[in-house]
CSV table of C-alpha atoms and ligand atoms in Angstrom, one decimal:
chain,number,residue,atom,x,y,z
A,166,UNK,CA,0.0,0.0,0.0
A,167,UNK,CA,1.6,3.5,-0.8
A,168,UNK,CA,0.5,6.2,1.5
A,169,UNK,CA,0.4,8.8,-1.5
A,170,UNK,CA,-1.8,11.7,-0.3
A,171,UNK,CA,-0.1,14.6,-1.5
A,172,UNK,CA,-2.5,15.9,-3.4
A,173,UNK,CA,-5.7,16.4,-1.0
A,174,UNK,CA,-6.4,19.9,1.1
A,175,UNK,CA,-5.5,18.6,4.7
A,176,UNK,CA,-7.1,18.0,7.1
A,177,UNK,CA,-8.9,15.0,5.4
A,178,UNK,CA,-9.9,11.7,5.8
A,179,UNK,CA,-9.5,9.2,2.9
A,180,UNK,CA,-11.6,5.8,3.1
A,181,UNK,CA,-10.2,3.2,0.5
A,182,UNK,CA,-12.5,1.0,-1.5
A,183,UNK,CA,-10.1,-1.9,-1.9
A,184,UNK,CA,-9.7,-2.1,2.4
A,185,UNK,CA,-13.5,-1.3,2.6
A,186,UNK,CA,-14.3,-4.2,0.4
A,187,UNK,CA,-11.7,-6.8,2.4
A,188,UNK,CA,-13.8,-6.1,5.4
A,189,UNK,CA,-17.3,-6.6,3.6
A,190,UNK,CA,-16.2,-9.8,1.7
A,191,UNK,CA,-15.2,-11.2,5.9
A,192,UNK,CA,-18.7,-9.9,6.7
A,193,UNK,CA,-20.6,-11.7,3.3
A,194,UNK,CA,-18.8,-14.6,4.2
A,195,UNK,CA,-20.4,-15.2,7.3
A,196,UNK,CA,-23.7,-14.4,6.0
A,197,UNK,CA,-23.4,-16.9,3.5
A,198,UNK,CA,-22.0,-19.6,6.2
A,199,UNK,CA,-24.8,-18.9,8.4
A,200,UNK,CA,-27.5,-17.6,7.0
A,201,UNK,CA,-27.8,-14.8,9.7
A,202,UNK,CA,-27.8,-11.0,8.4
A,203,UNK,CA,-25.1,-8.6,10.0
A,204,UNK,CA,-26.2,-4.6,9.2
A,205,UNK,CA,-24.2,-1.6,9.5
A,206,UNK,CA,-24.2,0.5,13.1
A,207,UNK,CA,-24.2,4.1,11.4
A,208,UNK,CA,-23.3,5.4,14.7
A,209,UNK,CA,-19.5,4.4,14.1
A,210,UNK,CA,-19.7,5.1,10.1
A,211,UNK,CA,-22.0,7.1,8.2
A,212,UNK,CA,-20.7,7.6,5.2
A,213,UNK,CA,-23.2,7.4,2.6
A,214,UNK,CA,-21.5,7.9,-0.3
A,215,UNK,CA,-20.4,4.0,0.1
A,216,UNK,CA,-23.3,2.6,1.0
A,217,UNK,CA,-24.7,1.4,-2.4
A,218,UNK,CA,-21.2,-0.8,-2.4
A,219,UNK,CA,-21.6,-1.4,1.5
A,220,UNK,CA,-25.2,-3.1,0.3
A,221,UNK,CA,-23.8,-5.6,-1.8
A,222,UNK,CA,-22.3,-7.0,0.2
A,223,UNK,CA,-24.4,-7.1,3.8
A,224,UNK,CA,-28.0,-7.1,5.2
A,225,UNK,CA,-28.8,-3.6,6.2
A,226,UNK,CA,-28.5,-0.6,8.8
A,227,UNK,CA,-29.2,-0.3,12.2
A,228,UNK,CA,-29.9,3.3,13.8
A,229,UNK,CA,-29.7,5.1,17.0
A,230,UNK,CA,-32.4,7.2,16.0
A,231,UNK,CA,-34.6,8.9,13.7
A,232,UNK,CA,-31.8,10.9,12.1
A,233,UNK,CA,-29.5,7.8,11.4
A,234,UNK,CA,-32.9,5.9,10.4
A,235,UNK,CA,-33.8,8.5,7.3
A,236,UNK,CA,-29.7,8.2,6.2
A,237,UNK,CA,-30.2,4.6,5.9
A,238,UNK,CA,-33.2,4.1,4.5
A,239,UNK,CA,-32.6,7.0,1.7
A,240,UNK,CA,-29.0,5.6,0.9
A,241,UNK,CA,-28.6,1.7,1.9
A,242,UNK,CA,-30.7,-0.8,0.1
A,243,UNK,CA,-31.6,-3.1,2.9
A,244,UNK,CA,-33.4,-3.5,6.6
A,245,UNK,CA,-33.5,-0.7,8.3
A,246,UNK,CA,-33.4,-1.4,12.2
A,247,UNK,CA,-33.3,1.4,14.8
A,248,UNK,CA,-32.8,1.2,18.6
A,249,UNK,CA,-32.6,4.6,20.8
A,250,UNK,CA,-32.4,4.8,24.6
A,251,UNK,CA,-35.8,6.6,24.2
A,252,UNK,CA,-37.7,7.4,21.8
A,253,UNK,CA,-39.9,10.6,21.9
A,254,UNK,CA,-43.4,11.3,20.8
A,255,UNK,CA,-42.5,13.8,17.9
A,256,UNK,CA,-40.3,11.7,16.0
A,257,UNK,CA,-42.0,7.6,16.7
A,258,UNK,CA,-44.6,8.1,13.7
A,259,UNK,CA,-41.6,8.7,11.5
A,260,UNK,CA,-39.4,6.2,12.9
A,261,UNK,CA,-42.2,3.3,12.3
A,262,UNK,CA,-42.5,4.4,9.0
A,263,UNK,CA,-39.3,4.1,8.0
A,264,UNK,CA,-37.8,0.9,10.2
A,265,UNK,CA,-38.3,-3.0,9.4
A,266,UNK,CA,-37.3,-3.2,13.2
A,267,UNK,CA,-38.0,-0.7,16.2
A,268,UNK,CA,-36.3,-2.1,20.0
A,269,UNK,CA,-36.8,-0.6,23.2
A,270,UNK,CA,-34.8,0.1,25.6
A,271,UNK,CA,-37.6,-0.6,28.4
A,272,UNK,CA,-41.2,-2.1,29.1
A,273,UNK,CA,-42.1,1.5,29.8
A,274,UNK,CA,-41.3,3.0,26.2
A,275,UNK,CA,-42.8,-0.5,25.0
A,276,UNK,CA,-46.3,0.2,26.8
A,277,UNK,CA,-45.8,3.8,25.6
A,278,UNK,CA,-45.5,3.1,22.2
A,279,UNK,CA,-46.5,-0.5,22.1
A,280,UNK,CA,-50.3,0.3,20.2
A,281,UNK,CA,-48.8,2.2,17.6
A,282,UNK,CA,-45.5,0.0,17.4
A,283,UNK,CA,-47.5,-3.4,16.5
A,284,UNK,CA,-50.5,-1.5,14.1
A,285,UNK,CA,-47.4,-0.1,12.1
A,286,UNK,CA,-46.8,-4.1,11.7
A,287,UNK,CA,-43.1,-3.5,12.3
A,288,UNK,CA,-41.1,-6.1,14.3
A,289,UNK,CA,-40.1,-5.1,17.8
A,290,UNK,CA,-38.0,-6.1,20.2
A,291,UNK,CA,-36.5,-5.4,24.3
A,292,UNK,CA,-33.1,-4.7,24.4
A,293,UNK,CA,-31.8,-6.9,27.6
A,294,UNK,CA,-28.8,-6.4,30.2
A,295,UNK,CA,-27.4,-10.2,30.7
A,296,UNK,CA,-25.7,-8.4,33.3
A,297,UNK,CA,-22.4,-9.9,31.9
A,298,UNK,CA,-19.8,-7.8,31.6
A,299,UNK,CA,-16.8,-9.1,29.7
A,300,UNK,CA,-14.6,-6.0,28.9
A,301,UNK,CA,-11.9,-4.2,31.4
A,302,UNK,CA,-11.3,-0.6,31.7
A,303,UNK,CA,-13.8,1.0,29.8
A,304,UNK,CA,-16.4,1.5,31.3
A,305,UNK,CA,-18.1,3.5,30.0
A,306,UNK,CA,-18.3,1.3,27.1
A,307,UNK,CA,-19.7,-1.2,29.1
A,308,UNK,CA,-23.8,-1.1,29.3
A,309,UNK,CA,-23.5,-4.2,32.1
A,310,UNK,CA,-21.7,-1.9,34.4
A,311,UNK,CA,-23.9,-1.2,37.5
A,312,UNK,CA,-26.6,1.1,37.5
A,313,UNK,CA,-26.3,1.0,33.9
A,314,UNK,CA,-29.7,2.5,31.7
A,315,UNK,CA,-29.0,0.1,28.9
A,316,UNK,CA,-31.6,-2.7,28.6
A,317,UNK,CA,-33.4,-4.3,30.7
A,318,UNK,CA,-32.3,-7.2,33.5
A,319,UNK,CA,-33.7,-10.2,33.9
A,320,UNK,CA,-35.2,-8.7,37.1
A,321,UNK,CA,-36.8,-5.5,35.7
A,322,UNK,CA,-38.1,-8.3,32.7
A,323,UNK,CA,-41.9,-8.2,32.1
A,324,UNK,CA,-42.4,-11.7,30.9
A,325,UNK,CA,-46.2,-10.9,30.9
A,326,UNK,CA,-46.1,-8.1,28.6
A,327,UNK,CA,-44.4,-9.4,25.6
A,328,UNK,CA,-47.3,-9.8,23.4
A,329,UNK,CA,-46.3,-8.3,20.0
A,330,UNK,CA,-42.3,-8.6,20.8
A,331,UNK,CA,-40.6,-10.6,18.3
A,332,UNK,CA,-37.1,-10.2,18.8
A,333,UNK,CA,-34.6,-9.8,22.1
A,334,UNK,CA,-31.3,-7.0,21.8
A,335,UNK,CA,-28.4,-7.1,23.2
A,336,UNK,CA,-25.5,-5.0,23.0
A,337,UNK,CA,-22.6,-5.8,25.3
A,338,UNK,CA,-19.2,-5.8,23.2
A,339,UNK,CA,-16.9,-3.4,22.6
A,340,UNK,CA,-13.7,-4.1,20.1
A,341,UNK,CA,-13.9,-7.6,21.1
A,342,UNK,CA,-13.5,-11.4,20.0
A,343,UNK,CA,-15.8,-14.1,19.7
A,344,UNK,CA,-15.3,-15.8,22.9
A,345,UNK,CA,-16.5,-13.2,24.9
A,346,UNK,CA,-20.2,-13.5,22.7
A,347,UNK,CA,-19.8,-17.0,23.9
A,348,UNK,CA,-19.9,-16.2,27.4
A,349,UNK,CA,-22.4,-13.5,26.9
A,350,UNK,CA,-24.4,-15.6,24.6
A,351,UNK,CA,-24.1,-18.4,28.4
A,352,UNK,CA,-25.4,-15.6,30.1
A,353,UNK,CA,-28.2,-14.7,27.8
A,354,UNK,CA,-29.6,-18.3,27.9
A,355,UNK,CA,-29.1,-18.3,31.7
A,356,UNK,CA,-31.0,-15.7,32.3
A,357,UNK,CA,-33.6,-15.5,29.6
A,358,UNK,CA,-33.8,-18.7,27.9
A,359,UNK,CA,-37.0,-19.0,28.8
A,360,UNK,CA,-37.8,-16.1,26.7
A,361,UNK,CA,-36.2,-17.3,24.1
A,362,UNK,CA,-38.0,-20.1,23.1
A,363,UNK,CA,-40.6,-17.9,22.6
A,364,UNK,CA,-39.1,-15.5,20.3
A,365,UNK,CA,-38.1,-15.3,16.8
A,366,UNK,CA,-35.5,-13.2,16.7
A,367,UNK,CA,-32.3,-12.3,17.9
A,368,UNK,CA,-29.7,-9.1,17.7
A,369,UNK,CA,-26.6,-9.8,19.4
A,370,UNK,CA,-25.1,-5.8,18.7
A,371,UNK,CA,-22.4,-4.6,17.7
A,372,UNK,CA,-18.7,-5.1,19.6
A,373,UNK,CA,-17.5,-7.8,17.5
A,374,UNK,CA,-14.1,-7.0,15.9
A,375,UNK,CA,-14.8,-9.4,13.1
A,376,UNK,CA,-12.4,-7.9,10.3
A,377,UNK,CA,-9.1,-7.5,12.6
A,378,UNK,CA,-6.4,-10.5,12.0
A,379,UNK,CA,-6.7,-12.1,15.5
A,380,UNK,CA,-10.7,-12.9,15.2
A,381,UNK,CA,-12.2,-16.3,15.7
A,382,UNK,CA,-14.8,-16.1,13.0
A,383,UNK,CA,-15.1,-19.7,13.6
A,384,UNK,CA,-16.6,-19.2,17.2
A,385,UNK,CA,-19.0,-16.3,16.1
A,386,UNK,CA,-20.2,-18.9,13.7
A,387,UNK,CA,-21.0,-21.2,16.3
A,388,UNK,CA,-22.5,-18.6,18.3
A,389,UNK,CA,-24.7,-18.2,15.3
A,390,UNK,CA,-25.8,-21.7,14.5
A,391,UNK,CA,-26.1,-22.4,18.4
A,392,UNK,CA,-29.0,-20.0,18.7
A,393,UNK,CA,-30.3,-20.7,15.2
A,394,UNK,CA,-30.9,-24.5,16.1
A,395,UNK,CA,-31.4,-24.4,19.9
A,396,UNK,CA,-34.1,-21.6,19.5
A,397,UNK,CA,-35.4,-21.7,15.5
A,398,UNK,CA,-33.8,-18.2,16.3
A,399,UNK,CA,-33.4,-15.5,12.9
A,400,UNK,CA,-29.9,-13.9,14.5
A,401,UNK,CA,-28.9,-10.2,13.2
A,402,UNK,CA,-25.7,-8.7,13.9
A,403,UNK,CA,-24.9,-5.1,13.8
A,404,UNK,CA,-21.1,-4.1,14.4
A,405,UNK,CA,-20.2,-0.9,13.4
A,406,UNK,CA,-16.2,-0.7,13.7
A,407,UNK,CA,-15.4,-4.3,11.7
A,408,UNK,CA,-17.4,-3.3,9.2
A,409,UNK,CA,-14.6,0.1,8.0
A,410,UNK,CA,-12.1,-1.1,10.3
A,411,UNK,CA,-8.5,0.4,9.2
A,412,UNK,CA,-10.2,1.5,6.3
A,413,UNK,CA,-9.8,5.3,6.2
A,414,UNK,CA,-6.8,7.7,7.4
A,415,UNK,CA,-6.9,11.3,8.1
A,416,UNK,CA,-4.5,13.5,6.4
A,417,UNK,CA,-2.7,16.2,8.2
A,418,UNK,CA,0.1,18.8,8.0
A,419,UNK,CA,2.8,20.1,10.6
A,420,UNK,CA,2.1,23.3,11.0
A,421,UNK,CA,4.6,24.8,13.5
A,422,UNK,CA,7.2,23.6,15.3
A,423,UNK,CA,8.4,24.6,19.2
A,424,UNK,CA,10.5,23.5,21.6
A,425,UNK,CA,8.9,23.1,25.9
A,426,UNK,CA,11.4,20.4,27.2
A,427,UNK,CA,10.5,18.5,24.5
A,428,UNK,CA,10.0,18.7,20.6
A,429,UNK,CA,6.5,19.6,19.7
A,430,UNK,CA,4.2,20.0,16.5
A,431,UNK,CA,1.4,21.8,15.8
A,432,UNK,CA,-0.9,20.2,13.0
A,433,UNK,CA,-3.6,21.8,11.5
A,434,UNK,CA,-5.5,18.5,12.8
A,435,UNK,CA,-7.1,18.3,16.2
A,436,UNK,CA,-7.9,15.4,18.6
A,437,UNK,CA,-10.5,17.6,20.3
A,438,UNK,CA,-12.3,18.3,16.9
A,439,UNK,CA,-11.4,15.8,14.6
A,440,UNK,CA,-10.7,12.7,16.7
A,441,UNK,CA,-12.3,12.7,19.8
A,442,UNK,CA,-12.0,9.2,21.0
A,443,UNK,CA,-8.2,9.7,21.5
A,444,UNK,CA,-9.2,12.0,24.4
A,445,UNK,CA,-12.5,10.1,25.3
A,446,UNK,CA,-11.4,6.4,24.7
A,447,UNK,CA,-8.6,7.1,25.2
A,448,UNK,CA,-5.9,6.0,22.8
A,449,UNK,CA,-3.2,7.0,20.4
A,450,UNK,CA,-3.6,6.3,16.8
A,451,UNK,CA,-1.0,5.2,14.7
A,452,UNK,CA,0.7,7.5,11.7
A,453,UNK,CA,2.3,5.8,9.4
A,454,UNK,CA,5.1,7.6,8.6
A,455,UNK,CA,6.0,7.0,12.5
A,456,UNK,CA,9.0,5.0,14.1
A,457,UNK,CA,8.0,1.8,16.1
A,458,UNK,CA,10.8,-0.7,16.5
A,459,UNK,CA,12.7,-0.7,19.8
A,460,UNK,CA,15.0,1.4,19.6
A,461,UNK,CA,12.8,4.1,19.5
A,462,UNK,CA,14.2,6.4,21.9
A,463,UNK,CA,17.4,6.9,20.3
A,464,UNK,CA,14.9,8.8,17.1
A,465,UNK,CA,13.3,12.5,17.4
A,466,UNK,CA,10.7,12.4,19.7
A,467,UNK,CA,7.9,14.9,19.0
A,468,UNK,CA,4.6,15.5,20.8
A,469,UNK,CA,1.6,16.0,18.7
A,470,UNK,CA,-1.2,18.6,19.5
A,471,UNK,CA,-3.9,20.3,17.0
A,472,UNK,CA,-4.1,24.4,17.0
A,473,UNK,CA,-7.1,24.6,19.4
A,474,UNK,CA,-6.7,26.1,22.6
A,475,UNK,CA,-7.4,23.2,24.6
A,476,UNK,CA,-4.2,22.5,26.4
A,477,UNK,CA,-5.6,19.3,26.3
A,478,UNK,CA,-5.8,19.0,22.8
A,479,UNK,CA,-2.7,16.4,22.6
A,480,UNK,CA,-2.7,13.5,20.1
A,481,UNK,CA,-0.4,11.5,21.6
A,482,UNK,CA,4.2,11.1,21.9
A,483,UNK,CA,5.5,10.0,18.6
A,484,UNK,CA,9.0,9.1,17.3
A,485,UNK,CA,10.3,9.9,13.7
A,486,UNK,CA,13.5,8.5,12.1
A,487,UNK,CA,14.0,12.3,10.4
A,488,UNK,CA,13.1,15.4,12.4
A,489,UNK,CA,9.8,16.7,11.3
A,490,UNK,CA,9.2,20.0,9.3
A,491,UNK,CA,6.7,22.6,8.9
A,492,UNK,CA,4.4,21.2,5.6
A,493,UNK,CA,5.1,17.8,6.1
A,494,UNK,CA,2.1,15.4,6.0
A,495,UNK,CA,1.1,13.4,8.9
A,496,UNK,CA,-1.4,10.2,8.0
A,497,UNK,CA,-2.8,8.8,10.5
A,498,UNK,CA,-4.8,5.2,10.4
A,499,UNK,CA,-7.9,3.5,11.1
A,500,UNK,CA,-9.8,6.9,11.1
A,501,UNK,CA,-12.9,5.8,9.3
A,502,UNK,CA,-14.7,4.5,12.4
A,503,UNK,CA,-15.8,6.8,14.6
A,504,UNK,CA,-13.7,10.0,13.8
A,505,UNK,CA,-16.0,11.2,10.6
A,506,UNK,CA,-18.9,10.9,12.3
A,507,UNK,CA,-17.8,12.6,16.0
A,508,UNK,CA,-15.9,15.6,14.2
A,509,UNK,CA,-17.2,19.2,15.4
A,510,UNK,CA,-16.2,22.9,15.0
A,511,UNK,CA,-15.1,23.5,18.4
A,512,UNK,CA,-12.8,26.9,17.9
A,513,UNK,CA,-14.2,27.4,15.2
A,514,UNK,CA,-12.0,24.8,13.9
A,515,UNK,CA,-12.5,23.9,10.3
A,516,UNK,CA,-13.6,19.8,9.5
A,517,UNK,CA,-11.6,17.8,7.2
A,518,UNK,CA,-12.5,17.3,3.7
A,519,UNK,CA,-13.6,13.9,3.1
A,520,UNK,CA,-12.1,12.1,0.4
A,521,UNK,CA,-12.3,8.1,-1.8
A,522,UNK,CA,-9.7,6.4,-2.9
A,523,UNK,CA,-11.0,3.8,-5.5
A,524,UNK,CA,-9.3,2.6,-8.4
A,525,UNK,CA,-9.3,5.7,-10.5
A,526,UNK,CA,-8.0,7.6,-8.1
A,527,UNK,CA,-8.3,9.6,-5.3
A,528,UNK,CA,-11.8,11.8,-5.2
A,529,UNK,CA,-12.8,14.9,-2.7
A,530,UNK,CA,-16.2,14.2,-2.1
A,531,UNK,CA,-16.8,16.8,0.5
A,532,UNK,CA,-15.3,19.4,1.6
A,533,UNK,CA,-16.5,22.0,4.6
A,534,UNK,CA,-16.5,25.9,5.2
A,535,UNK,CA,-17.4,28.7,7.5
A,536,UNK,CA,-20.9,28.2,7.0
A,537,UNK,CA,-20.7,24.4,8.4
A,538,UNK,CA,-19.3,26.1,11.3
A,539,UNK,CA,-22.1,29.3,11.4
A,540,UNK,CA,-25.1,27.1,10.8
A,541,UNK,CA,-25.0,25.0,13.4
A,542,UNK,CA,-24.8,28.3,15.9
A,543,UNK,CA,-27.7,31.6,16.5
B,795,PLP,C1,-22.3,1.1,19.2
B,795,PLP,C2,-23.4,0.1,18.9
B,795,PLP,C3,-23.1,-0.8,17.9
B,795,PLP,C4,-21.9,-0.9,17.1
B,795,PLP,O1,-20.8,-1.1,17.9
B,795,PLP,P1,-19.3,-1.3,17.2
B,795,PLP,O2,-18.4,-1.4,18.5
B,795,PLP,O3,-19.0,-0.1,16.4
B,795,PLP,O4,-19.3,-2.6,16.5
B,795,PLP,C5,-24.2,-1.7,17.6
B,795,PLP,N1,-25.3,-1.7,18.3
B,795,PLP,C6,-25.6,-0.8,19.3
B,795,PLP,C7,-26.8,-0.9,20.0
B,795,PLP,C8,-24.6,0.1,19.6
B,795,PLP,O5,-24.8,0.9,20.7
């Protein structure tokens, strides 16, 4: 792969077809094994402009909301699913319309909205809590952590008011392999087994890092076919990170340099605007023009920040075999997933231009201005 990005206005992201479609062709694969249908969580990548390829290959959308719902269902040719923490009067006519599937997050937005859910003749479902939590240290990616408003525990379960529930939800995974659905899947039939029997369908979320190298598609398989024969089950998946994982970069350019102690760049990207989850996860993404053998330390050793104010505003410590300059270009990977779709204008900061590599080249499909930044403000 040749990072060759010279030519786009930086800041920008840049998804690749040819790494989009090596992800899909995982995710086709086990559809076709299985028979289950995995959809897209928009929530981690909305980028419209590939869904008509995205729908080759997989099942549909899922949506956090009414918003997302509309984007799938005017761009993606597939299901449309949506689940939201609540849903509010205004917007369920609309939602109803649009969706193949509606969950709830509770029995008491169920018994809200229940009358008009079933006469719209949509399939709904509860989104449960196994109470199982599997991941350490982030918790708040973790909707089994205590006191958590996600779903609803075997405890707070209505098992009386399920008439016109089809389907059960769960969503419990966050970046992680297939033998942690096992023992969420253990906790599932523990708790609600006897529910399941009952039902049709079955969404196990999103959280499974299907497309990265280490993943034991094998084992999610069997996850798959266990609830397909044990309950007559029709299982969805809906990850959103495996589906453009290490599929896009974001393009940058070094600014200024100074000198506090320690080398440090200024880019005309910024983690607070452009990359949140480095602050909020956090983490520190890789650029590929970076230095990562062992004998780091005895290369230039720059910190990276953006040009906001924030002091805060740091991507991360990075070592570089030649000293960096003012214009050079930073790249920076696996920013397809949620990066585009958390950006803001925070300082007034511009947002990068969006950009798709396919095999004609390299195209700027969007790019933004002041008025991106003044619209969204009175
Ligand atoms: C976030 C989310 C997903 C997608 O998660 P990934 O980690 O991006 O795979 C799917 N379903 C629900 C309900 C979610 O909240």
């Amino acid at each position: 792969m040749i990072y060759n990005y010279d030519n786009v206005p930086t800041p920008c992201f840049v998804v690749e077809e040819e790494l989009l479609i090596d992800n899909l062709k995982i995710l086709k694969k086990v559809i076709d094994d299985t028979g289950c249908k995995i959809l897209l969580a928009q929530k981690c990548f909305s980028m419209f402009s590939a869904y008509p390829l995205i729908s080759k290959y997989i099942s549909g959308t899922t949506a956090s909301g009414l918003y997302e719902a509309k984007l799938g269902r005017e761009y993606f040719d597939g299901e449309v699913h949506v689940y939201s923490g609540a849903y509010k009067d205004e917007d369920i006519d609309e939602i109803l319309k649009i969706s193949d599937h509606i969950v709830f997050n509770s029995f008491s937005q169920w018994d809200r909205y229940k009358e008009k859910a079933i006469k719209s003749g949509k399939k709904c479902g509860i989104r449960i809590n196994p109470e199982c939590s599997t991941q350490e240290g982030h918790a708040i990616y973790d909707p089994c952590s205590p006191f958590s408003r996600m779903g609803v525990t075997r405890e707070m379960f209505k098992i009386d008011d399920l008439e016109g529930i089809s389907g059960l939800h769960f969503h419990t995974l966050c970046e992680q392999n297939s033998d942690d659905l096992e023992k969420t899947l253990d906790a599932v039939e523990e708790k609600f087994g006897d529910v399941l029997s009952r039902m049709e369908w079955i969404n196990f979320g999103g959280g499974h890092h299907i497309t990265r190298k280490d993943y034991d598609i094998l084992k999610l398989e069997n996850c798959i076919n266990r609830m397909q024969k044990k309950y007559g089950l029709k299982v969805y998946i809906e990850p959103g990170e495996a589906v453009a994982l290490n599929a896009g970069f974001l393009v940058s350019e070094v600014l200024d340099i100074v000198h506090n102690g320690m080398d440090l760049a200024i880019l005309d990207t910024s983690a607070a605007c452009h990359m949140p989850d480095v602050l909020e996860m956090p983490y520190t993404p890789v650029i590929t023009s970076a230095y990562y053998g062992d004998d780091k330390e005895k290369y230039n050793k720059y910190r990276l920040g953006g040009p906001t104010c924030l002091a805060g505003d740091v991507i991360g410590d990075y070592y570089f075999k030649e000293p960096l300059k003012i214009g050079d270009r930073l790249v920076f990977t696996d920013m397809a997933i949620y990066s585009m779709v958390k950006t803001n204008t925070f300082n007034g900061m511009k947002l990068p231009s969006i950009a798709y590599k396919d095999q004609s080249g390299i195209k700027i499909i969007k790019e933004f201005g002041y008025d991106d930044f003044k619209n969204r403000l009175s």
